[in-house]
Short mmCIF file of C-alpha atoms and ligand atoms in Angstrom, two decimals:
data_model
loop_
_atom_site.label_atom_id
_atom_site.label_comp_id
_atom_site.label_asym_id
_atom_site.label_seq_id
_atom_site.Cartn_x
_atom_site.Cartn_y
_atom_site.Cartn_z
CA MET A 1 168.59 -49.99 -22.83
CA GLU A 2 169.83 -51.08 -19.42
CA ALA A 3 173.49 -52.09 -19.30
CA GLN A 4 173.91 -55.81 -18.64
CA LEU A 5 175.93 -56.75 -15.57
CA PRO A 6 178.74 -59.15 -16.36
CA LYS A 7 178.06 -62.78 -15.56
CA HIS A 8 179.85 -63.55 -12.33
CA ILE A 9 181.57 -66.88 -11.63
CA VAL A 10 183.06 -67.57 -8.20
CA MET A 11 185.92 -70.08 -8.03
CA VAL A 12 186.91 -71.97 -4.87
CA PRO A 13 190.22 -73.81 -5.30
CA PHE A 14 191.74 -76.07 -2.66
CA MET A 15 194.67 -74.55 -0.73
CA ALA A 16 197.61 -76.10 -2.61
CA GLN A 17 199.76 -74.80 -5.43
CA GLY A 18 198.82 -77.75 -7.67
CA HIS A 19 195.18 -76.61 -7.35
CA LEU A 20 195.48 -72.81 -7.26
CA ILE A 21 197.41 -72.55 -10.52
CA PRO A 22 195.08 -74.81 -12.58
CA PHE A 23 192.12 -72.76 -11.26
CA LEU A 24 193.84 -69.58 -12.40
CA GLU A 25 194.48 -71.17 -15.80
CA LEU A 26 190.83 -72.24 -15.93
CA ALA A 27 189.76 -68.63 -15.30
CA HIS A 28 192.01 -67.48 -18.16
CA ARG A 29 190.66 -70.20 -20.43
CA ILE A 30 187.02 -69.28 -19.70
CA LEU A 31 187.69 -65.62 -20.40
CA ASN A 32 189.59 -66.37 -23.60
CA HIS A 33 186.59 -68.33 -24.69
CA ASN A 34 184.02 -65.74 -23.68
CA PRO A 35 184.96 -62.38 -22.12
CA ILE A 36 181.39 -61.79 -20.93
CA PHE A 37 182.26 -63.29 -17.53
CA THR A 38 183.72 -61.75 -14.39
CA ILE A 39 185.56 -64.32 -12.32
CA THR A 40 186.39 -64.02 -8.63
CA ILE A 41 188.80 -66.55 -7.15
CA VAL A 42 188.42 -66.76 -3.37
CA ASN A 43 190.91 -68.19 -0.90
CA SER A 44 192.86 -67.51 2.28
CA PRO A 45 195.02 -64.34 2.37
CA LEU A 46 198.40 -65.96 1.67
CA ASN A 47 197.05 -68.01 -1.21
CA ILE A 48 195.46 -64.90 -2.68
CA ASN A 49 198.86 -63.15 -2.44
CA TYR A 50 200.41 -66.13 -4.17
CA LEU A 51 197.84 -65.93 -6.98
CA ARG A 52 198.37 -62.18 -7.20
CA SER A 53 202.06 -62.64 -7.86
CA ALA A 54 201.36 -65.49 -10.32
CA ILE A 55 199.07 -63.12 -12.25
CA ALA A 56 201.62 -60.31 -12.11
CA ASN A 57 204.34 -62.63 -13.49
CA GLY A 58 202.09 -63.97 -16.22
CA PRO A 59 201.09 -62.53 -19.59
CA SER A 60 198.67 -59.55 -19.66
CA PRO A 61 196.22 -60.22 -16.83
CA PRO A 62 192.60 -59.79 -17.95
CA HIS A 63 190.73 -57.18 -15.92
CA GLN A 64 187.82 -59.60 -15.41
CA ILE A 65 189.79 -61.79 -12.95
CA HIS A 66 189.34 -60.66 -9.34
CA LEU A 67 190.90 -62.13 -6.22
CA LYS A 68 189.04 -62.16 -2.91
CA SER A 69 190.84 -62.87 0.31
CA LEU A 70 188.71 -64.69 2.88
CA PRO A 71 189.78 -64.55 6.55
CA PHE A 72 191.64 -67.67 7.68
CA ASN A 73 193.88 -68.20 10.69
CA SER A 74 195.87 -71.43 10.57
CA SER A 75 196.62 -71.32 14.33
CA ASP A 76 192.87 -71.74 14.99
CA HIS A 77 193.17 -75.19 13.44
CA GLY A 78 196.24 -76.45 15.27
CA LEU A 79 198.52 -75.56 12.35
CA PRO A 80 201.74 -73.54 12.58
CA PRO A 81 201.23 -69.79 11.98
CA ASN A 82 200.81 -68.84 8.31
CA SER A 83 200.19 -72.41 7.13
CA GLU A 84 197.65 -71.77 4.42
CA ASN A 85 199.03 -74.07 1.77
CA THR A 86 200.29 -77.66 1.59
CA ASP A 87 203.67 -76.23 0.54
CA GLY A 88 206.32 -77.42 3.01
CA LEU A 89 203.80 -79.01 5.42
CA PRO A 90 204.51 -82.54 6.70
CA ILE A 91 201.82 -85.14 5.98
CA THR A 92 200.50 -85.06 9.59
CA GLN A 93 199.79 -81.36 9.19
CA ILE A 94 198.42 -81.66 5.66
CA ILE A 95 195.37 -83.54 6.92
CA LYS A 96 194.77 -80.72 9.41
CA LEU A 97 194.90 -78.25 6.52
CA PHE A 98 192.32 -80.34 4.63
CA HIS A 99 189.92 -80.17 7.59
CA ALA A 100 190.74 -76.48 8.14
CA SER A 101 189.83 -75.67 4.51
CA THR A 102 186.14 -76.14 5.38
CA ALA A 103 186.44 -73.02 7.59
CA LEU A 104 186.27 -70.92 4.41
CA GLU A 105 182.56 -71.75 4.13
CA THR A 106 181.28 -68.98 6.44
CA PRO A 107 183.35 -66.19 4.85
CA LEU A 108 182.34 -67.46 1.38
CA ARG A 109 178.70 -67.12 2.41
CA GLY A 110 179.43 -63.53 3.47
CA PHE A 111 181.07 -62.82 0.12
CA ILE A 112 178.17 -64.27 -1.91
CA SER A 113 175.74 -62.13 0.13
CA ASP A 114 177.82 -59.08 -0.81
CA VAL A 115 177.73 -60.08 -4.48
CA ILE A 116 173.93 -60.33 -4.29
CA SER A 117 173.70 -56.89 -2.63
CA ASP A 118 175.97 -55.30 -5.23
CA GLU A 119 174.72 -57.04 -8.34
CA GLY A 120 171.14 -57.87 -7.47
CA SER A 121 171.53 -61.58 -8.19
CA PRO A 122 173.78 -64.47 -7.14
CA PRO A 123 176.76 -65.53 -9.27
CA VAL A 124 175.81 -67.61 -12.33
CA CYS A 125 177.69 -70.47 -10.71
CA ILE A 126 180.35 -71.49 -8.24
CA ILE A 127 183.17 -73.66 -9.57
CA SER A 128 184.64 -75.46 -6.60
CA ASP A 129 187.47 -77.89 -6.15
CA VAL A 130 186.34 -81.51 -5.72
CA PHE A 131 187.94 -81.25 -2.25
CA MET A 132 185.77 -78.23 -1.41
CA GLY A 133 182.48 -80.11 -1.78
CA TRP A 134 180.85 -77.90 0.90
CA ALA A 135 180.59 -75.16 -1.76
CA ASN A 136 177.66 -77.15 -3.20
CA GLU A 137 175.62 -76.36 -0.09
CA VAL A 138 176.58 -72.69 -0.30
CA ALA A 139 175.52 -72.52 -3.96
CA LYS A 140 172.22 -74.23 -3.21
CA SER A 141 171.35 -71.96 -0.30
CA PHE A 142 171.88 -68.85 -2.46
CA GLY A 143 169.83 -70.21 -5.35
CA THR A 144 172.73 -70.78 -7.71
CA VAL A 145 174.51 -73.91 -8.93
CA ASN A 146 177.85 -75.54 -8.29
CA TYR A 147 180.18 -77.29 -10.71
CA SER A 148 183.17 -79.22 -9.44
CA PHE A 149 186.59 -78.95 -11.01
CA THR A 150 189.05 -81.79 -10.65
CA THR A 151 192.60 -80.66 -11.25
CA GLY A 152 193.57 -84.30 -11.87
CA GLY A 153 193.00 -86.49 -14.91
CA ALA A 154 189.86 -88.52 -15.57
CA TYR A 155 191.25 -91.96 -14.66
CA GLY A 156 193.02 -90.67 -11.55
CA SER A 157 189.97 -88.70 -10.39
CA ALA A 158 187.66 -91.68 -10.94
CA ALA A 159 189.99 -93.98 -8.99
CA TYR A 160 190.58 -91.44 -6.23
CA SER A 161 186.85 -90.75 -5.76
CA SER A 162 185.72 -94.34 -5.98
CA ILE A 163 188.45 -95.75 -3.74
CA TRP A 164 187.83 -93.12 -1.04
CA MET A 165 184.07 -93.58 -1.19
CA ASN A 166 184.09 -97.38 -1.27
CA LEU A 167 187.41 -98.41 0.35
CA PRO A 168 187.32 -101.51 -1.90
CA HIS A 169 190.58 -102.90 -0.47
CA ARG A 170 188.83 -103.18 2.92
CA ASN A 171 185.90 -105.00 1.42
CA LEU A 172 187.19 -107.95 -0.55
CA ALA A 173 183.92 -109.88 -0.22
CA ASN A 174 183.05 -108.93 -3.85
CA GLY A 175 186.05 -110.85 -5.08
CA GLY A 176 189.70 -109.96 -5.33
CA THR A 177 192.78 -109.96 -3.17
CA HIS A 178 195.00 -107.19 -1.89
CA ASP A 179 197.04 -107.57 -5.07
CA GLU A 180 194.05 -107.44 -7.41
CA PHE A 181 190.76 -105.94 -6.34
CA PRO A 182 187.93 -104.43 -8.40
CA VAL A 183 187.05 -100.73 -7.99
CA PRO A 184 183.42 -99.61 -8.48
CA GLY A 185 182.99 -97.78 -11.76
CA PHE A 186 186.05 -99.40 -13.38
CA PRO A 187 185.79 -102.29 -15.83
CA GLU A 188 186.10 -105.67 -14.11
CA SER A 189 189.32 -106.31 -16.05
CA CYS A 190 191.01 -103.23 -14.58
CA ARG A 191 191.98 -104.27 -11.09
CA PHE A 192 193.98 -102.32 -8.53
CA SER A 193 196.65 -103.36 -6.08
CA ILE A 194 197.21 -102.20 -2.53
CA THR A 195 200.71 -101.14 -3.57
CA GLN A 196 199.10 -98.36 -5.66
CA LEU A 197 197.44 -96.88 -2.56
CA HIS A 198 198.96 -94.33 -0.21
CA SER A 199 199.62 -95.58 3.35
CA TYR A 200 196.86 -93.42 4.90
CA LEU A 201 194.37 -94.87 2.43
CA ILE A 202 195.48 -98.44 3.09
CA ALA A 203 194.73 -97.88 6.79
CA ALA A 204 191.50 -95.91 6.24
CA ASP A 205 188.34 -97.39 7.77
CA GLY A 206 185.78 -94.64 7.23
CA LYS A 207 186.31 -93.21 10.73
CA ASP A 208 189.90 -92.02 10.55
CA GLU A 209 190.84 -88.37 10.01
CA TRP A 210 191.48 -88.87 6.25
CA SER A 211 188.18 -90.63 5.51
CA THR A 212 186.21 -88.11 7.57
CA PHE A 213 187.50 -85.38 5.29
CA PHE A 214 187.47 -87.07 1.88
CA GLN A 215 184.25 -89.06 2.08
CA PRO A 216 181.92 -86.13 2.88
CA GLN A 217 183.68 -83.71 0.53
CA ILE A 218 183.65 -86.09 -2.45
CA SER A 219 180.09 -87.08 -1.62
CA LEU A 220 179.03 -83.39 -1.72
CA SER A 221 180.91 -82.91 -5.00
CA LEU A 222 178.88 -85.77 -6.44
CA LYS A 223 175.84 -83.46 -5.97
CA SER A 224 177.30 -80.86 -8.36
CA LYS A 225 175.65 -80.15 -11.72
CA GLY A 226 178.72 -81.61 -13.44
CA TRP A 227 182.50 -81.91 -13.30
CA LEU A 228 185.16 -80.09 -15.27
CA CYS A 229 188.27 -82.19 -15.73
CA ASN A 230 191.81 -81.06 -16.58
CA THR A 231 192.29 -83.66 -19.29
CA VAL A 232 191.78 -84.30 -22.99
CA GLU A 233 189.02 -86.68 -24.08
CA GLU A 234 191.12 -88.43 -26.76
CA ILE A 235 194.05 -89.31 -24.51
CA GLU A 236 191.92 -90.78 -21.73
CA ASN A 237 189.05 -92.54 -23.49
CA MET A 238 188.80 -95.26 -20.88
CA GLY A 239 189.35 -92.85 -17.97
CA CYS A 240 186.63 -90.48 -19.18
CA GLU A 241 184.15 -93.30 -19.66
CA THR A 242 184.95 -94.62 -16.19
CA LEU A 243 184.63 -91.21 -14.54
CA ARG A 244 181.22 -90.64 -16.16
CA ASN A 245 180.19 -94.15 -15.25
CA TYR A 246 181.16 -93.65 -11.61
CA ILE A 247 180.00 -90.10 -10.86
CA LYS A 248 176.91 -90.26 -13.10
CA LEU A 249 177.20 -86.55 -13.94
CA PRO A 250 178.20 -84.64 -17.07
CA VAL A 251 182.01 -84.38 -17.41
CA TRP A 252 183.62 -81.69 -19.59
CA CYS A 253 187.25 -82.41 -20.47
CA ILE A 254 188.63 -78.91 -20.92
CA GLY A 255 192.34 -79.56 -20.44
CA PRO A 256 195.17 -79.27 -20.71
CA LEU A 257 195.37 -76.15 -18.54
CA LEU A 258 198.87 -75.34 -19.64
CA PRO A 259 200.26 -71.99 -20.77
CA GLN A 260 199.45 -71.37 -24.44
CA LYS A 261 203.11 -71.31 -25.44
CA MET A 262 203.44 -74.93 -24.33
CA LEU A 263 200.70 -75.88 -26.72
CA LYS A 264 202.29 -74.80 -29.97
CA THR A 265 201.74 -77.31 -32.73
CA ASN A 266 205.50 -77.73 -33.02
CA PRO A 267 206.90 -78.63 -29.60
CA GLY A 268 210.47 -78.84 -28.43
CA SER A 269 211.43 -75.20 -28.77
CA GLY A 270 211.15 -71.95 -26.96
CA ILE A 271 211.12 -70.70 -23.42
CA VAL A 272 207.82 -70.31 -21.71
CA GLY A 273 206.77 -68.05 -18.87
CA ARG A 274 206.70 -69.35 -15.31
CA ARG A 275 203.33 -70.33 -13.95
CA SER A 276 203.94 -69.74 -10.30
CA GLY A 277 204.97 -66.79 -8.22
CA LYS A 278 207.82 -68.78 -6.70
CA GLN A 279 211.31 -67.52 -7.48
CA PRO A 280 213.47 -70.12 -9.26
CA VAL A 281 216.82 -70.62 -7.56
CA ILE A 282 218.38 -71.21 -10.93
CA ARG A 283 217.84 -68.89 -13.88
CA PRO A 284 215.93 -70.57 -16.75
CA GLU A 285 218.73 -69.41 -19.08
CA GLU A 286 221.29 -71.50 -17.15
CA CYS A 287 219.22 -74.65 -17.64
CA ILE A 288 218.65 -73.86 -21.28
CA GLU A 289 222.35 -73.25 -21.92
CA TRP A 290 223.17 -76.54 -20.22
CA LEU A 291 220.51 -78.36 -22.25
CA ASP A 292 221.72 -76.69 -25.47
CA SER A 293 225.05 -78.46 -25.05
CA HIS A 294 223.39 -81.92 -25.19
CA PRO A 295 221.98 -83.93 -28.11
CA GLN A 296 218.27 -84.30 -28.77
CA ASP A 297 216.26 -86.55 -26.37
CA SER A 298 219.37 -87.37 -24.32
CA VAL A 299 218.73 -85.75 -20.92
CA LEU A 300 216.78 -87.20 -18.00
CA TYR A 301 214.86 -84.59 -15.97
CA ILE A 302 214.12 -85.57 -12.36
CA SER A 303 211.58 -83.81 -10.15
CA PHE A 304 209.03 -84.85 -7.55
CA GLY A 305 206.70 -81.88 -7.93
CA SER A 306 206.17 -78.86 -5.77
CA GLN A 307 206.01 -80.44 -2.33
CA ASN A 308 207.49 -83.93 -2.29
CA THR A 309 210.84 -85.45 -1.64
CA ILE A 310 212.22 -88.98 -1.17
CA SER A 311 214.01 -90.74 1.69
CA GLU A 312 217.70 -90.47 2.44
CA THR A 313 218.39 -94.10 1.41
CA GLN A 314 216.44 -93.67 -1.82
CA MET A 315 218.33 -90.47 -2.60
CA MET A 316 221.64 -92.26 -2.17
CA GLU A 317 220.67 -95.15 -4.50
CA LEU A 318 219.19 -92.83 -7.09
CA ALA A 319 222.44 -90.84 -7.16
CA LYS A 320 224.56 -93.99 -7.55
CA GLY A 321 222.33 -95.35 -10.32
CA LEU A 322 222.42 -92.01 -12.16
CA GLU A 323 226.19 -91.85 -11.98
CA GLU A 324 226.58 -95.42 -13.23
CA SER A 325 224.15 -94.87 -16.10
CA LYS A 326 226.47 -92.09 -17.38
CA LYS A 327 223.40 -90.42 -18.90
CA PRO A 328 223.06 -86.63 -18.62
CA PHE A 329 220.48 -85.45 -16.08
CA ILE A 330 218.94 -82.42 -14.41
CA TRP A 331 217.91 -83.27 -10.84
CA VAL A 332 215.69 -80.97 -8.79
CA ILE A 333 216.80 -81.93 -5.33
CA ARG A 334 215.48 -81.07 -1.85
CA PRO A 335 216.39 -82.30 1.63
CA PRO A 336 215.10 -85.85 2.21
CA ILE A 337 212.03 -86.93 4.19
CA GLY A 338 212.26 -85.90 7.84
CA PHE A 339 214.15 -82.64 7.14
CA ASP A 340 212.95 -79.13 6.41
CA LEU A 341 212.25 -79.16 2.66
CA LYS A 342 213.25 -75.53 2.38
CA GLY A 343 216.30 -75.94 4.59
CA GLU A 344 219.92 -76.17 3.53
CA PHE A 345 220.95 -79.23 1.52
CA LYS A 346 223.72 -81.29 3.19
CA PRO A 347 226.30 -83.03 0.96
CA GLU A 348 226.18 -86.12 3.23
CA TRP A 349 222.77 -86.99 1.75
CA LEU A 350 224.57 -87.87 -1.49
CA PRO A 351 227.46 -90.32 -2.09
CA LEU A 352 230.84 -88.91 -1.06
CA GLY A 353 232.21 -86.61 -3.79
CA PHE A 354 229.09 -87.09 -5.97
CA GLU A 355 228.65 -83.49 -7.11
CA ASP A 356 232.37 -83.18 -8.00
CA ARG A 357 232.50 -86.50 -9.85
CA ILE A 358 229.41 -86.03 -12.00
CA GLY A 359 230.90 -82.79 -13.41
CA LYS A 360 229.20 -82.11 -16.73
CA GLN A 361 227.05 -85.26 -16.56
CA GLY A 362 224.48 -83.65 -14.31
CA LEU A 363 222.98 -80.32 -13.36
CA MET A 364 221.85 -80.28 -9.73
CA VAL A 365 219.08 -77.77 -9.08
CA HIS A 366 218.37 -77.12 -5.43
CA GLY A 367 214.75 -76.48 -4.53
CA TRP A 368 212.92 -75.30 -7.62
CA ALA A 369 213.56 -75.59 -11.36
CA PRO A 370 212.01 -73.94 -14.40
CA GLN A 371 210.20 -77.19 -15.27
CA LEU A 372 208.27 -75.90 -18.25
CA GLU A 373 211.39 -74.59 -19.94
CA ILE A 374 213.19 -77.86 -19.31
CA LEU A 375 210.37 -80.03 -20.67
CA CYS A 376 210.02 -77.80 -23.73
CA HIS A 377 213.70 -78.21 -24.60
CA PRO A 378 214.44 -80.73 -27.40
CA SER A 379 217.36 -82.27 -25.43
CA THR A 380 215.02 -83.50 -22.66
CA GLY A 381 214.42 -87.17 -23.43
CA ALA A 382 212.64 -88.52 -20.33
CA PHE A 383 211.14 -87.33 -17.06
CA LEU A 384 211.57 -89.19 -13.75
CA SER A 385 208.42 -87.90 -12.09
CA HIS A 386 206.14 -88.45 -9.10
CA CYS A 387 203.31 -88.45 -11.67
CA GLY A 388 201.50 -85.40 -10.29
CA TRP A 389 198.92 -84.58 -12.94
CA ASN A 390 200.36 -81.19 -13.90
CA SER A 391 203.78 -82.75 -14.44
CA VAL A 392 202.21 -85.55 -16.48
CA MET A 393 200.38 -83.14 -18.80
CA GLU A 394 203.41 -80.89 -19.11
CA SER A 395 205.62 -83.83 -20.02
CA LEU A 396 203.22 -85.50 -22.44
CA SER A 397 202.33 -82.25 -24.18
CA GLN A 398 205.99 -82.19 -25.24
CA GLY A 399 206.09 -85.91 -26.12
CA VAL A 400 208.45 -86.72 -23.23
CA PRO A 401 208.02 -90.28 -21.81
CA ILE A 402 207.89 -90.79 -18.05
CA ILE A 403 209.72 -92.91 -15.50
CA GLY A 404 207.16 -93.07 -12.69
CA TRP A 405 207.82 -92.84 -8.98
CA PRO A 406 204.40 -92.04 -7.52
CA LEU A 407 204.50 -90.69 -3.96
CA ALA A 408 201.07 -89.47 -2.81
CA ALA A 409 197.49 -88.50 -3.64
CA GLU A 410 196.25 -90.02 -6.92
CA GLN A 411 199.77 -90.36 -8.36
CA GLY A 412 199.76 -94.16 -8.08
CA TYR A 413 196.62 -94.31 -10.24
CA ASN A 414 198.08 -91.86 -12.75
CA ALA A 415 201.17 -94.06 -13.06
CA LYS A 416 199.01 -97.17 -13.52
CA MET A 417 197.06 -95.47 -16.30
CA LEU A 418 200.23 -94.16 -17.98
CA VAL A 419 201.65 -97.68 -18.06
CA GLU A 420 198.55 -99.76 -18.84
CA GLU A 421 196.44 -97.44 -20.97
CA MET A 422 198.94 -95.11 -22.66
CA GLY A 423 202.16 -97.11 -22.70
CA VAL A 424 204.23 -93.96 -22.08
CA CYS A 425 205.62 -94.84 -18.66
CA VAL A 426 207.60 -97.40 -16.73
CA VAL A 427 207.37 -97.44 -12.91
CA LEU A 428 210.72 -97.36 -11.10
CA THR A 429 209.31 -97.68 -7.57
CA ARG A 430 206.50 -96.35 -5.41
CA GLY A 431 206.32 -94.21 -2.27
CA VAL A 432 208.90 -93.04 0.24
CA HIS A 433 209.35 -96.58 1.50
CA GLY A 434 209.64 -98.11 -1.98
CA ARG A 435 212.69 -100.30 -2.50
CA ILE A 436 215.18 -98.87 -4.92
CA VAL A 437 218.61 -100.16 -5.88
CA LYS A 438 221.20 -98.49 -8.10
CA GLU A 439 221.23 -101.37 -10.64
CA LYS A 440 217.52 -100.95 -11.33
CA VAL A 441 217.89 -97.18 -11.59
CA LYS A 442 220.67 -97.64 -14.17
CA ASN A 443 218.75 -100.27 -16.16
CA VAL A 444 215.52 -98.31 -16.30
CA ILE A 445 217.28 -95.08 -17.32
CA GLU A 446 219.16 -96.90 -20.08
CA MET A 447 216.03 -98.64 -21.28
CA VAL A 448 214.11 -95.37 -21.57
CA LEU A 449 216.86 -93.16 -23.00
CA ASP A 450 218.55 -95.60 -25.38
CA LYS A 451 217.33 -95.07 -28.91
CA SER A 452 218.03 -98.49 -30.39
CA GLU A 453 214.99 -99.82 -32.24
CA GLU A 454 214.34 -102.78 -29.95
CA ARG A 455 214.43 -100.76 -26.69
CA LYS A 456 211.16 -100.11 -24.89
CA GLY A 457 212.07 -96.42 -24.59
CA ASN A 458 211.67 -96.00 -28.32
CA ASP A 459 208.13 -97.29 -28.21
CA MET A 460 207.33 -95.12 -25.16
CA ARG A 461 208.72 -92.04 -26.93
CA ARG A 462 206.69 -92.76 -30.06
CA LYS A 463 203.50 -93.14 -28.00
CA ALA A 464 204.25 -90.04 -25.90
CA SER A 465 204.77 -88.08 -29.08
CA GLU A 466 201.36 -89.18 -30.40
CA VAL A 467 199.71 -88.27 -27.06
CA GLY A 468 201.44 -84.88 -27.28
CA ARG A 469 199.98 -84.35 -30.74
CA LEU A 470 196.47 -85.17 -29.45
CA ILE A 471 196.90 -82.83 -26.47
CA ARG A 472 197.93 -79.91 -28.68
CA ALA A 473 195.19 -80.63 -31.22
CA SER A 474 192.55 -80.58 -28.47
CA VAL A 475 193.10 -76.87 -27.85
CA ASP A 476 191.14 -76.04 -31.01
CA GLY A 477 189.33 -79.37 -31.05
CA SER A 478 187.61 -81.44 -28.35
CA SER A 479 188.62 -79.30 -25.35
CA TYR A 480 187.44 -76.13 -27.10
CA LYS A 481 184.14 -77.82 -27.88
CA ALA A 482 183.79 -79.06 -24.29
CA MET A 483 184.39 -75.54 -22.94
CA ASP A 484 181.81 -74.21 -25.38
CA GLU A 485 179.26 -76.75 -24.18
CA PHE A 486 180.01 -76.06 -20.53
CA LEU A 487 179.71 -72.28 -20.91
CA SER A 488 176.47 -72.58 -22.83
CA THR A 489 174.97 -74.51 -19.89
CA ILE A 490 175.71 -71.65 -17.49
CA LEU A 491 174.80 -68.70 -19.72
N1 LIG B 1 207.21 -77.27 -10.67
C1 LIG B 1 208.18 -76.43 -11.17
N2 LIG B 1 209.45 -76.57 -10.73
C2 LIG B 1 209.82 -77.52 -9.81
C3 LIG B 1 208.81 -78.39 -9.34
C4 LIG B 1 207.53 -78.24 -9.78
O1 LIG B 1 207.90 -75.54 -12.00
O2 LIG B 1 210.99 -77.58 -9.46
C5 LIG B 1 205.81 -77.10 -11.14
C6 LIG B 1 205.48 -78.06 -12.27
O3 LIG B 1 205.78 -77.49 -13.53
C7 LIG B 1 203.99 -78.32 -12.06
C8 LIG B 1 203.79 -78.12 -10.58
O4 LIG B 1 204.93 -77.43 -10.09
O5 LIG B 1 203.25 -77.36 -12.77
C9 LIG B 1 203.68 -79.44 -9.84
O6 LIG B 1 202.40 -79.94 -10.03
P1 LIG B 1 202.10 -81.49 -10.03
O7 LIG B 1 200.63 -81.65 -10.25
O8 LIG B 1 202.96 -82.18 -11.00
O9 LIG B 1 202.55 -81.99 -8.62
P2 LIG B 1 202.26 -81.48 -7.12
O10 LIG B 1 203.26 -80.43 -6.84
O11 LIG B 1 200.84 -80.99 -7.08
O12 LIG B 1 202.50 -82.72 -6.31
#
């Protein structure tokens, strides 16, 4: 009998850490489910190196995951040399990177031709990022199919897609005001406000450099055979229904794409492996020791994700509010907006004598923290977060409620959903221009961390804990079933 060639899947993530790592986790998840597949993740050379080190730092890499470096020269696209990732890029350059990402199309075509020569048939499918919609055309021209993968949640992805495609805030003729406008696909009762939109989206008119990237790419992704979504059906009932209603395609909720150790049935213990190849500037053990010396659910963890920071004024008020709250905190801090994020941190960005005064109250982590370890620790009681979807899932999987400070992308929609649908979040402010005063910082922190029965924080913690239970149960439940269904459609 002739030996069967493995079924080949080609994955095309967008060029950002928050996309590369979930794609890698997706590859692991597919192979855990069915080792019959061979998976090649393609990207630019530096991103492939980044994935290589993430694999090397992770648990036993399966031999079926291959990495393929496609030629890409950032200088050809008006970007600084070696800019292949959103990491550290200012917003004006990020849009250039978005446009530049379409340059991977030609080398991807070359790679698929090679696969056909070597294996005699095209890959069983391409799984492309929703932002890499052009991969649909590639799949079609080689006689295979494309599925899109959204690394965000269902509600956030539905809002992001629909708002970019329809710019409903620019078209208020259907009813609504800037404070309350309907979004196609969403129930009439769920209205959005312009304050939840990023500044480049508020100004978008369909012809600007943001719209001319997002509209065609999302539109092409709407031609996929279906979408995979990094969420759990049970925690986003309304979001899943809305996403299906808007994109009119099958949606498989196969999340959460978190390391297995984070998904133990009994959370709040144990150290987990790092997901990225980036070197932490603080050893996980130092954070854990510090957390060990605090009572359960008492510490506030503050981080704005892998690539964001806040303004100098906001940083100052946040510091004052933290100090006045007297609550213990771990703060992942980077230079403020307008400065090199990877540059040296200057004490003048914080109140005079701040680091000396806070003493044992706070642990300042410069640059990068072992977030998973921190969120898994029982002393962590709340997360002040920019509401990036990975952070949201990491936090909720451990039952940790969120203080939201959305900054970019679909984070404003995530925060809205976390408040209105899940009841696990309170929004402190929004964006890098959002007003923030120390009194509000203090009040919100107290409200969320205080355990007295009547405090809102108690209710948020109870709800977050229930969401965490559903997330962990989905691994052998609905998400497992969804992966099964998806894989049976491509086999
Ligand atoms: N992260 C981390 N340490 C940090 C900051 C971020 O480990 O100091 C990780 C975090 O655990 C998450 C990812 O970086 O997995 C951030 O992804 P998210 O979707 O939350 O936000 P993004 O960085 O895409 O804005």
